[in-house]
Coordinates of C-alpha atoms in Angstrom, one line a residue:
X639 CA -48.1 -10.0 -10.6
X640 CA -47.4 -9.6 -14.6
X641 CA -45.6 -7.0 -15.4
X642 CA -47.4 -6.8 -18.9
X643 CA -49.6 -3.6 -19.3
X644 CA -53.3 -4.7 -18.0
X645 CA -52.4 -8.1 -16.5
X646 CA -53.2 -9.3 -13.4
X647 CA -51.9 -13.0 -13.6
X648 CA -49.5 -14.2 -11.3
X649 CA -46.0 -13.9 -12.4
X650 CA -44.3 -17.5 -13.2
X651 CA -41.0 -15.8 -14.7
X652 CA -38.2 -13.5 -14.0
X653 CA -37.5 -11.9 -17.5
X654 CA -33.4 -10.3 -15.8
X655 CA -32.2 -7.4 -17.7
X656 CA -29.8 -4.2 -17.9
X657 CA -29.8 -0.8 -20.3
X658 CA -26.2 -0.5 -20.7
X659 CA -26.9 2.9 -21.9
X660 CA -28.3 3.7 -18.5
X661 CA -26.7 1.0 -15.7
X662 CA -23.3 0.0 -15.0
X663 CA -22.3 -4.3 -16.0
X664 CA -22.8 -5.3 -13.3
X665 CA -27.0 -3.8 -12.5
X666 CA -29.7 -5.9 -12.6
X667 CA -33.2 -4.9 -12.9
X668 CA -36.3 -7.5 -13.2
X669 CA -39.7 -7.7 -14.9
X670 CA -42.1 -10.4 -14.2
X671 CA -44.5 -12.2 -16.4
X672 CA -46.8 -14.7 -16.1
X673 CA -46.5 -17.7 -18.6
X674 CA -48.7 -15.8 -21.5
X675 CA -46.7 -13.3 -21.5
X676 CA -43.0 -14.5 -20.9
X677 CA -42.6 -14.6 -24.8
X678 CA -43.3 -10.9 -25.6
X679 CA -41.9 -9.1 -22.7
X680 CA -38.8 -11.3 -23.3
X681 CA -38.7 -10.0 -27.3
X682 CA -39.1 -6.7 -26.2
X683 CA -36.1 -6.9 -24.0
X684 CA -34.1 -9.0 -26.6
X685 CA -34.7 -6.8 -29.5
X686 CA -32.8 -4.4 -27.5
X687 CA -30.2 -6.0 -26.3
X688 CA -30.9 -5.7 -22.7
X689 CA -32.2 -9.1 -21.6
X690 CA -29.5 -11.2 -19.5
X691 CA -31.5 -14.1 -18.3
X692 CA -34.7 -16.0 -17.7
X693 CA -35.4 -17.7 -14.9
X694 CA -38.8 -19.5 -13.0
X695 CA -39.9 -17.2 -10.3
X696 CA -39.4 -20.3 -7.8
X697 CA -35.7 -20.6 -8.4
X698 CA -34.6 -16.7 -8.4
X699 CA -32.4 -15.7 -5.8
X700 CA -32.4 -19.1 -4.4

């Protein structure tokens, strides 16, 4: 499911990301989005410096 607040679409993306304030290099957390919201939860991440990576849900960890 979207991690956006209020969705309940089913998550198509893997928006990868790490606070280096907070985690060591090497950490990886994850959000998922579903396609409307890849974008914005992707800017939020960027604008902070903390998104690594974006990756289709099918292909992740594979």
């Amino acid at each position: 499911m979207c991690s956006a607040k209020g969705c309940r679409r089913a998550a198509e993306w893997v928006l990868v990301w790490n606070n280096p304030k907070l985690h060591t290099p090497d950490r990886r957390k994850t959000w998922v989005a579903c396609g409307e919201h890849r974008d914005h939860l992707g800017e939020f991440l960027s604008v902070r410096g903390f998104l690594k990576e974006t990756v289709p849900l099918a292909e992740y960890g594979a």
